[in-house]
């Protein structure tokens, strides 16, 4: 069923037949219309003022709750005294907020009871179209995140490095105000990698400078997460807070900075060690002989007498040493030398070792007296 009761009270003063013989009728209508419009504007202003005051009251309540939470953690005598004071303010703020909500609701009810008129009847109720689409956050794959980071860095690397070189709070804030697109995870990730690169290159002072800016960006991102807002909307709050912060907040920032620099040094050390191992493995692969053995390992495993032969490059001495050794052991070491490239095969020497290994010892029976 359609409710037609809303049409029972309609104010249409512009179309009334009531006039005065000594007053111009069109002028009378204009005056009445102007008076009604002014009443409507005043009524609307009262509502806007109430909404603005209520919003300010809610903001004040949020600030008080944050301060109280921080003081509850502190536990000092001064903090307890301040905590009691803030709790009293919180009670008053709650009362004020409830009072404002009540007044705003009364104002809305009064607005519903107001009669319609020619202005409200002809008012455009749909000045814009709003689509209430459900946001679907698709989780990015590792490949998509890497490509996003690569594209961002290719476009803004120069600006990121400029931010990383800044020192003063005001300079950093102005830079982000001029380039708000830098306030994101991609910038923080680039700064972290840059810090490790600088430490590997032994540019320690520059690393510490960039590390400071890295923690600035990470603190902004964490603040955005806690407030559940876009980082670009709250970076100014961070700078306001850090510039006027108490010692406890400043200490928290410095502690995180020092911990981050230690992590960077650890990562840089691990990267250097890994690079050295890879280099050593590459060099070892280059040294491998035709049989796949490393000449350094083979040399270290040789008997001392054979080492002296290779050190002096005396082939005659090597032949004499081999002739005195057990044939099987001599062939084992020489084959390893050949497989590692430490020794280029000498056909006669190898054949001599094979013959010595194949020959069985001949024993003569003792003579009888």
CSV table of C-alpha atoms in Angstrom, one decimal:
chain,number,residue,atom,x,y,z
A,1,UNK,CA,0.0,0.0,0.0
A,2,UNK,CA,1.2,3.5,-0.8
A,3,UNK,CA,1.2,5.9,2.1
A,4,UNK,CA,-0.5,9.2,0.9
A,5,UNK,CA,-0.4,10.8,4.4
A,6,UNK,CA,2.7,12.7,3.4
A,7,UNK,CA,0.6,14.8,1.1
A,8,UNK,CA,-1.7,16.0,3.9
A,9,UNK,CA,0.5,19.0,4.9
A,10,UNK,CA,2.0,20.8,1.9
A,11,UNK,CA,3.0,24.4,2.1
A,12,UNK,CA,2.4,26.1,-1.2
A,13,UNK,CA,2.4,29.8,-0.2
A,14,UNK,CA,3.5,30.9,-3.7
A,15,UNK,CA,0.2,29.7,-5.1
A,16,UNK,CA,-2.1,31.0,-2.3
A,17,UNK,CA,-5.1,33.2,-3.3
A,18,UNK,CA,-4.7,35.3,-0.1
A,19,UNK,CA,-3.6,38.8,-1.2
A,20,UNK,CA,-3.9,42.4,-0.1
A,21,UNK,CA,-5.4,45.1,-2.3
A,22,UNK,CA,-2.6,47.6,-1.4
A,23,UNK,CA,0.3,45.2,-2.0
A,24,UNK,CA,1.6,44.0,-5.3
A,25,UNK,CA,0.7,40.3,-5.5
A,26,UNK,CA,3.9,39.1,-7.3
A,27,UNK,CA,6.0,41.0,-4.7
A,28,UNK,CA,4.0,39.4,-1.9
A,29,UNK,CA,4.7,35.9,-3.3
A,30,UNK,CA,8.4,36.7,-3.7
A,31,UNK,CA,8.6,37.9,-0.1
A,32,UNK,CA,6.9,34.9,1.3
A,33,UNK,CA,9.1,32.6,-0.8
A,34,UNK,CA,12.2,34.4,0.4
A,35,UNK,CA,11.2,34.1,4.0
A,36,UNK,CA,10.6,30.4,3.6
A,37,UNK,CA,13.9,29.8,1.9
A,38,UNK,CA,15.7,31.6,4.7
A,39,UNK,CA,14.0,29.5,7.3
A,40,UNK,CA,15.0,26.4,5.4
A,41,UNK,CA,18.6,27.5,5.1
A,42,UNK,CA,18.8,28.3,8.8
A,43,UNK,CA,17.3,24.9,9.6
A,44,UNK,CA,19.9,23.2,7.4
A,45,UNK,CA,22.7,25.2,8.9
A,46,UNK,CA,21.7,24.1,12.4
A,47,UNK,CA,21.8,20.4,11.3
A,48,UNK,CA,25.3,20.9,9.7
A,49,UNK,CA,26.6,22.6,12.8
A,50,UNK,CA,25.3,19.7,15.0
A,51,UNK,CA,26.9,17.1,12.7
A,52,UNK,CA,30.2,19.0,12.7
A,53,UNK,CA,30.2,19.3,16.4
A,54,UNK,CA,29.4,15.6,16.8
A,55,UNK,CA,32.2,14.7,14.5
A,56,UNK,CA,34.6,16.8,16.5
A,57,UNK,CA,33.4,15.2,19.7
A,58,UNK,CA,34.0,11.7,18.3
A,59,UNK,CA,37.5,12.7,17.2
A,60,UNK,CA,38.2,14.1,20.6
A,61,UNK,CA,37.0,10.8,22.2
A,62,UNK,CA,39.3,8.8,19.9
A,63,UNK,CA,42.3,10.9,20.9
A,64,UNK,CA,41.5,10.5,24.6
A,65,UNK,CA,41.2,6.7,24.2
A,66,UNK,CA,44.6,6.5,22.5
A,67,UNK,CA,46.2,8.6,25.2
A,68,UNK,CA,44.6,6.6,28.0
A,69,UNK,CA,45.8,3.3,26.4
A,70,UNK,CA,49.4,4.7,26.2
A,71,UNK,CA,49.3,5.8,29.9
A,72,UNK,CA,47.9,2.5,31.0
A,73,UNK,CA,51.0,0.8,29.5
A,74,UNK,CA,53.4,3.2,31.1
A,75,UNK,CA,52.6,2.6,34.8
A,76,UNK,CA,54.6,5.5,36.2
A,77,UNK,CA,53.3,7.8,39.0
A,78,UNK,CA,53.1,10.8,36.7
A,79,UNK,CA,51.2,8.6,34.2
A,80,UNK,CA,48.7,7.5,36.8
A,81,UNK,CA,47.9,11.1,37.7
A,82,UNK,CA,47.5,12.0,34.1
A,83,UNK,CA,45.4,8.9,33.5
A,84,UNK,CA,42.9,9.9,36.2
A,85,UNK,CA,42.6,13.3,34.6
A,86,UNK,CA,42.0,12.0,31.1
A,87,UNK,CA,39.5,9.4,32.4
A,88,UNK,CA,37.4,12.3,33.8
A,89,UNK,CA,37.7,14.1,30.5
A,90,UNK,CA,36.5,11.0,28.8
A,91,UNK,CA,33.4,10.8,31.0
A,92,UNK,CA,32.5,14.4,30.1
A,93,UNK,CA,33.2,13.7,26.4
A,94,UNK,CA,30.9,10.7,26.5
A,95,UNK,CA,28.1,12.8,28.0
A,96,UNK,CA,28.6,15.6,25.5
A,97,UNK,CA,28.6,13.0,22.6
A,98,UNK,CA,25.3,11.4,23.8
A,99,UNK,CA,23.8,14.9,24.2
A,100,UNK,CA,24.8,15.9,20.6
A,101,UNK,CA,23.4,12.6,19.2
A,102,UNK,CA,20.1,13.2,21.0
A,103,UNK,CA,19.9,16.8,19.6
A,104,UNK,CA,20.7,15.6,16.1
A,105,UNK,CA,18.1,12.9,16.2
A,106,UNK,CA,15.5,15.5,17.4
A,107,UNK,CA,16.4,17.7,14.6
A,108,UNK,CA,16.0,14.9,12.1
A,109,UNK,CA,12.6,14.1,13.5
A,110,UNK,CA,11.6,17.7,13.3
A,111,UNK,CA,12.7,17.8,9.7
A,112,UNK,CA,10.5,14.9,8.8
A,113,UNK,CA,7.4,16.7,10.3
A,114,UNK,CA,8.0,19.9,8.3
A,115,UNK,CA,5.5,20.5,5.5
A,116,UNK,CA,6.5,20.1,1.9
A,117,UNK,CA,6.7,23.2,-0.3
A,118,UNK,CA,7.3,24.1,-3.9
A,119,UNK,CA,11.1,24.0,-3.4
A,120,UNK,CA,11.2,20.6,-1.8
A,121,UNK,CA,8.7,19.1,-4.2
A,122,UNK,CA,10.7,20.1,-7.2
A,123,UNK,CA,14.1,19.4,-5.6
A,124,UNK,CA,16.4,17.1,-7.6
A,125,UNK,CA,16.7,14.0,-5.4
A,126,UNK,CA,19.2,12.2,-7.6
A,127,UNK,CA,22.0,14.6,-8.5
A,128,UNK,CA,24.5,11.7,-9.0
A,129,UNK,CA,24.6,8.0,-9.5
A,130,UNK,CA,26.3,5.8,-6.9
A,131,UNK,CA,27.1,2.2,-7.6
A,132,UNK,CA,27.4,0.1,-4.5
A,133,UNK,CA,29.9,-2.5,-5.8
A,134,UNK,CA,31.3,-5.1,-3.5
A,135,UNK,CA,35.0,-4.8,-3.4
A,136,UNK,CA,36.8,-8.0,-4.2
A,137,UNK,CA,40.4,-8.0,-3.1
A,138,UNK,CA,42.2,-10.6,-5.1
A,139,UNK,CA,45.4,-11.9,-3.5
A,140,UNK,CA,48.4,-11.2,-5.7
A,141,UNK,CA,50.7,-14.0,-6.8
A,142,UNK,CA,54.4,-13.9,-6.2
A,143,UNK,CA,55.0,-13.2,-9.9
A,144,UNK,CA,52.4,-10.4,-9.9
A,145,UNK,CA,54.1,-8.7,-6.9
A,146,UNK,CA,57.5,-9.0,-8.5
A,147,UNK,CA,56.2,-7.4,-11.7
A,148,UNK,CA,54.4,-4.7,-9.8
A,149,UNK,CA,57.6,-3.9,-7.9
A,150,UNK,CA,59.7,-3.9,-11.0
A,151,UNK,CA,57.4,-1.6,-12.9
A,152,UNK,CA,57.2,0.8,-10.0
A,153,UNK,CA,61.0,1.0,-9.5
A,154,UNK,CA,61.6,1.5,-13.2
A,155,UNK,CA,59.2,4.5,-13.1
A,156,UNK,CA,60.2,6.1,-9.8
A,157,UNK,CA,63.7,4.9,-8.9
A,158,UNK,CA,65.1,8.4,-9.1
A,159,UNK,CA,62.5,9.8,-6.8
A,160,UNK,CA,62.9,7.0,-4.3
A,161,UNK,CA,66.6,7.5,-4.1
A,162,UNK,CA,66.1,11.2,-3.5
A,163,UNK,CA,63.8,10.5,-0.6
A,164,UNK,CA,66.3,8.0,0.8
A,165,UNK,CA,69.0,10.7,0.9
A,166,UNK,CA,67.0,13.2,2.9
A,167,UNK,CA,67.8,13.9,6.5
A,168,UNK,CA,65.4,16.4,8.0
A,169,UNK,CA,61.8,15.6,9.0
A,170,UNK,CA,60.4,18.7,7.2
A,171,UNK,CA,62.2,17.8,4.0
A,172,UNK,CA,60.9,14.3,4.1
A,173,UNK,CA,57.3,15.4,4.7
A,174,UNK,CA,57.5,18.0,1.9
A,175,UNK,CA,59.0,15.4,-0.5
A,176,UNK,CA,56.1,13.0,0.2
A,177,UNK,CA,53.6,15.8,-0.1
A,178,UNK,CA,54.9,16.6,-3.5
A,179,UNK,CA,55.2,12.8,-4.4
A,180,UNK,CA,52.4,11.0,-2.5
A,181,UNK,CA,52.7,8.0,-4.8
A,182,UNK,CA,55.9,7.1,-3.0
A,183,UNK,CA,54.1,6.3,0.2
A,184,UNK,CA,53.7,2.5,-0.5
A,185,UNK,CA,55.2,-0.9,0.1
A,186,UNK,CA,57.2,-0.8,-3.1
A,187,UNK,CA,59.2,2.2,-1.9
A,188,UNK,CA,59.9,0.5,1.5
A,189,UNK,CA,61.0,-2.7,-0.3
A,190,UNK,CA,63.3,-0.8,-2.6
A,191,UNK,CA,64.9,1.0,0.3
A,192,UNK,CA,65.5,-2.2,2.2
A,193,UNK,CA,67.3,-3.8,-0.8
A,194,UNK,CA,69.3,-0.6,-1.3
A,195,UNK,CA,70.5,-0.6,2.3
A,196,UNK,CA,71.8,-4.2,1.9
A,197,UNK,CA,73.5,-3.3,-1.4
A,198,UNK,CA,75.2,-0.3,0.3
A,199,UNK,CA,76.4,-2.4,3.2
A,200,UNK,CA,77.8,-5.1,0.8
A,201,UNK,CA,79.7,-2.2,-1.0
A,202,UNK,CA,81.0,-1.1,2.4
A,203,UNK,CA,79.3,2.3,2.2
A,204,UNK,CA,78.4,2.1,5.9
A,205,UNK,CA,77.5,5.8,6.5
A,206,UNK,CA,75.3,6.0,3.5
A,207,UNK,CA,73.6,2.7,4.5
A,208,UNK,CA,72.7,4.2,7.9
A,209,UNK,CA,71.2,7.3,6.3
A,210,UNK,CA,69.0,5.3,3.9
A,211,UNK,CA,68.1,3.0,6.8
A,212,UNK,CA,66.7,6.0,8.7
A,213,UNK,CA,64.4,6.8,5.8
A,214,UNK,CA,63.4,3.1,5.4
A,215,UNK,CA,62.1,3.1,9.0
A,216,UNK,CA,60.3,6.3,8.4
A,217,UNK,CA,58.4,4.7,5.5
A,218,UNK,CA,57.8,1.5,7.5
A,219,UNK,CA,56.4,3.5,10.5
A,220,UNK,CA,54.0,5.3,8.1
A,221,UNK,CA,52.8,2.0,6.6
A,222,UNK,CA,52.3,0.6,10.1
A,223,UNK,CA,50.3,3.7,11.2
A,224,UNK,CA,48.1,3.3,8.1
A,225,UNK,CA,47.4,-0.3,9.0
A,226,UNK,CA,46.5,0.6,12.6
A,227,UNK,CA,44.2,3.4,11.4
A,228,UNK,CA,42.9,1.2,8.5
A,229,UNK,CA,43.4,4.1,6.0
A,230,UNK,CA,45.5,4.6,2.9
A,231,UNK,CA,49.1,5.4,3.8
A,232,UNK,CA,48.9,8.5,1.6
A,233,UNK,CA,46.2,9.9,4.0
A,234,UNK,CA,48.2,9.5,7.2
A,235,UNK,CA,51.9,10.3,6.5
A,236,UNK,CA,51.4,13.8,7.7
A,237,UNK,CA,50.1,12.4,11.0
A,238,UNK,CA,53.3,10.5,11.4
A,239,UNK,CA,55.6,13.5,11.0
A,240,UNK,CA,53.4,15.6,13.3
A,241,UNK,CA,53.7,12.8,15.9
A,242,UNK,CA,57.4,12.2,15.5
A,243,UNK,CA,58.3,15.9,15.7
A,244,UNK,CA,56.2,16.4,18.9
A,245,UNK,CA,56.7,12.9,20.3
A,246,UNK,CA,57.7,12.2,23.9
A,247,UNK,CA,60.9,10.4,24.7
A,248,UNK,CA,59.2,7.0,24.8
A,249,UNK,CA,58.0,7.2,21.2
A,250,UNK,CA,61.3,8.6,20.0
A,251,UNK,CA,63.1,5.7,21.7
A,252,UNK,CA,60.8,3.2,20.0
A,253,UNK,CA,61.7,4.7,16.6
A,254,UNK,CA,65.5,4.6,17.4
A,255,UNK,CA,65.3,1.1,18.7
A,256,UNK,CA,63.6,-0.1,15.6
A,257,UNK,CA,66.2,1.8,13.5
A,258,UNK,CA,69.2,0.1,15.3
A,259,UNK,CA,67.6,-3.3,15.0
A,260,UNK,CA,67.0,-2.8,11.3
A,261,UNK,CA,70.6,-1.8,10.7
A,262,UNK,CA,71.8,-4.9,12.5
A,263,UNK,CA,69.5,-7.0,10.3
A,264,UNK,CA,70.9,-5.3,7.2
A,265,UNK,CA,74.5,-6.1,8.3
A,266,UNK,CA,73.6,-9.7,8.9
A,267,UNK,CA,71.9,-10.0,5.5
A,268,UNK,CA,74.9,-8.3,3.8
A,269,UNK,CA,77.3,-10.7,5.5
A,270,UNK,CA,75.3,-13.7,4.4
A,271,UNK,CA,75.2,-12.4,0.9
A,272,UNK,CA,79.0,-11.9,0.8
A,273,UNK,CA,79.6,-15.4,2.1
A,274,UNK,CA,77.2,-16.8,-0.4
A,275,UNK,CA,78.9,-14.9,-3.2
A,276,UNK,CA,82.3,-16.2,-2.1
A,277,UNK,CA,81.1,-19.8,-2.0
A,278,UNK,CA,79.6,-19.4,-5.5
A,279,UNK,CA,82.9,-17.8,-6.8
A,280,UNK,CA,85.0,-20.6,-5.2
A,281,UNK,CA,82.7,-23.2,-6.8
A,282,UNK,CA,83.0,-21.6,-10.2
A,283,UNK,CA,86.8,-21.5,-9.9
A,284,UNK,CA,86.7,-25.2,-8.8
A,285,UNK,CA,84.6,-26.1,-11.8
A,286,UNK,CA,87.1,-24.3,-14.1
A,287,UNK,CA,90.0,-26.3,-12.5
A,288,UNK,CA,88.4,-29.7,-13.0
A,289,UNK,CA,90.5,-32.0,-15.1
A,290,UNK,CA,89.4,-34.4,-17.8
A,291,UNK,CA,88.3,-36.9,-15.2
A,292,UNK,CA,86.2,-34.4,-13.2
A,293,UNK,CA,88.6,-34.2,-10.3
A,294,UNK,CA,90.0,-31.0,-8.7
A,295,UNK,CA,93.8,-30.8,-9.0
A,296,UNK,CA,94.0,-28.9,-5.6
A,297,UNK,CA,92.2,-31.7,-3.8
A,298,UNK,CA,94.2,-34.4,-5.6
A,299,UNK,CA,97.5,-32.7,-4.8
A,300,UNK,CA,96.6,-32.4,-1.1
A,301,UNK,CA,95.9,-36.1,-0.9
A,302,UNK,CA,99.3,-37.2,-2.4
A,303,UNK,CA,102.0,-38.7,-0.3
A,304,UNK,CA,104.7,-36.3,0.8
A,305,UNK,CA,107.4,-37.9,-1.5
A,306,UNK,CA,105.1,-37.5,-4.6
A,307,UNK,CA,104.3,-33.9,-3.6
A,308,UNK,CA,108.1,-33.1,-3.6
A,309,UNK,CA,108.3,-34.5,-7.2
A,310,UNK,CA,105.5,-32.3,-8.4
A,311,UNK,CA,106.9,-29.2,-6.5
A,312,UNK,CA,110.3,-29.7,-8.2
A,313,UNK,CA,108.8,-30.9,-11.5
A,314,UNK,CA,111.4,-33.7,-11.5
A,315,UNK,CA,110.1,-36.6,-13.6
A,316,UNK,CA,113.1,-38.8,-12.8
A,317,UNK,CA,112.5,-38.4,-9.1
A,318,UNK,CA,108.8,-39.2,-9.6
A,319,UNK,CA,109.7,-42.4,-11.4
A,320,UNK,CA,112.0,-43.5,-8.6
A,321,UNK,CA,109.3,-42.8,-6.0
A,322,UNK,CA,106.7,-44.7,-7.9
A,323,UNK,CA,109.1,-47.7,-8.3
A,324,UNK,CA,109.4,-47.9,-4.6
A,325,UNK,CA,105.7,-47.7,-3.8
A,326,UNK,CA,103.1,-50.4,-3.8
A,327,UNK,CA,102.1,-50.7,-7.5
A,328,UNK,CA,98.3,-50.5,-6.7
A,329,UNK,CA,98.8,-47.4,-4.5
A,330,UNK,CA,101.1,-45.8,-7.1
A,331,UNK,CA,98.6,-46.4,-9.9
A,332,UNK,CA,95.7,-45.0,-7.8
A,333,UNK,CA,97.5,-41.7,-7.2
A,334,UNK,CA,98.7,-41.4,-10.7
A,335,UNK,CA,95.3,-42.1,-12.2
A,336,UNK,CA,93.8,-39.3,-9.9
A,337,UNK,CA,96.6,-37.0,-11.1
A,338,UNK,CA,95.6,-37.7,-14.7
A,339,UNK,CA,91.9,-37.3,-14.1
A,340,UNK,CA,92.5,-33.9,-12.4
A,341,UNK,CA,94.9,-32.7,-15.1
A,342,UNK,CA,97.7,-32.5,-12.7
A,343,UNK,CA,99.7,-34.9,-14.8
A,344,UNK,CA,99.7,-35.4,-18.5
A,345,UNK,CA,99.9,-39.2,-19.1
A,346,UNK,CA,103.3,-40.7,-19.9
A,347,UNK,CA,102.6,-43.8,-21.8
A,348,UNK,CA,105.8,-45.6,-20.8
A,349,UNK,CA,105.3,-44.7,-17.1
A,350,UNK,CA,101.8,-46.0,-17.1
A,351,UNK,CA,102.7,-49.2,-18.9
A,352,UNK,CA,105.5,-49.8,-16.4
A,353,UNK,CA,103.0,-49.4,-13.5
A,354,UNK,CA,100.6,-51.8,-15.2
A,355,UNK,CA,103.3,-54.4,-15.8
A,356,UNK,CA,104.6,-54.1,-12.2
A,357,UNK,CA,101.0,-54.5,-10.9
A,358,UNK,CA,100.3,-57.6,-13.2
A,359,UNK,CA,103.6,-59.4,-12.4
A,360,UNK,CA,103.4,-62.0,-9.6
A,361,UNK,CA,106.4,-62.3,-7.3
A,362,UNK,CA,108.7,-65.4,-8.0
A,363,UNK,CA,110.0,-67.2,-4.9
A,364,UNK,CA,113.0,-69.7,-5.2
A,365,UNK,CA,113.2,-72.7,-3.1
A,366,UNK,CA,116.1,-72.5,-0.6
A,367,UNK,CA,119.2,-74.7,-1.5
A,368,UNK,CA,120.0,-77.7,0.6
A,369,UNK,CA,123.4,-77.9,2.2
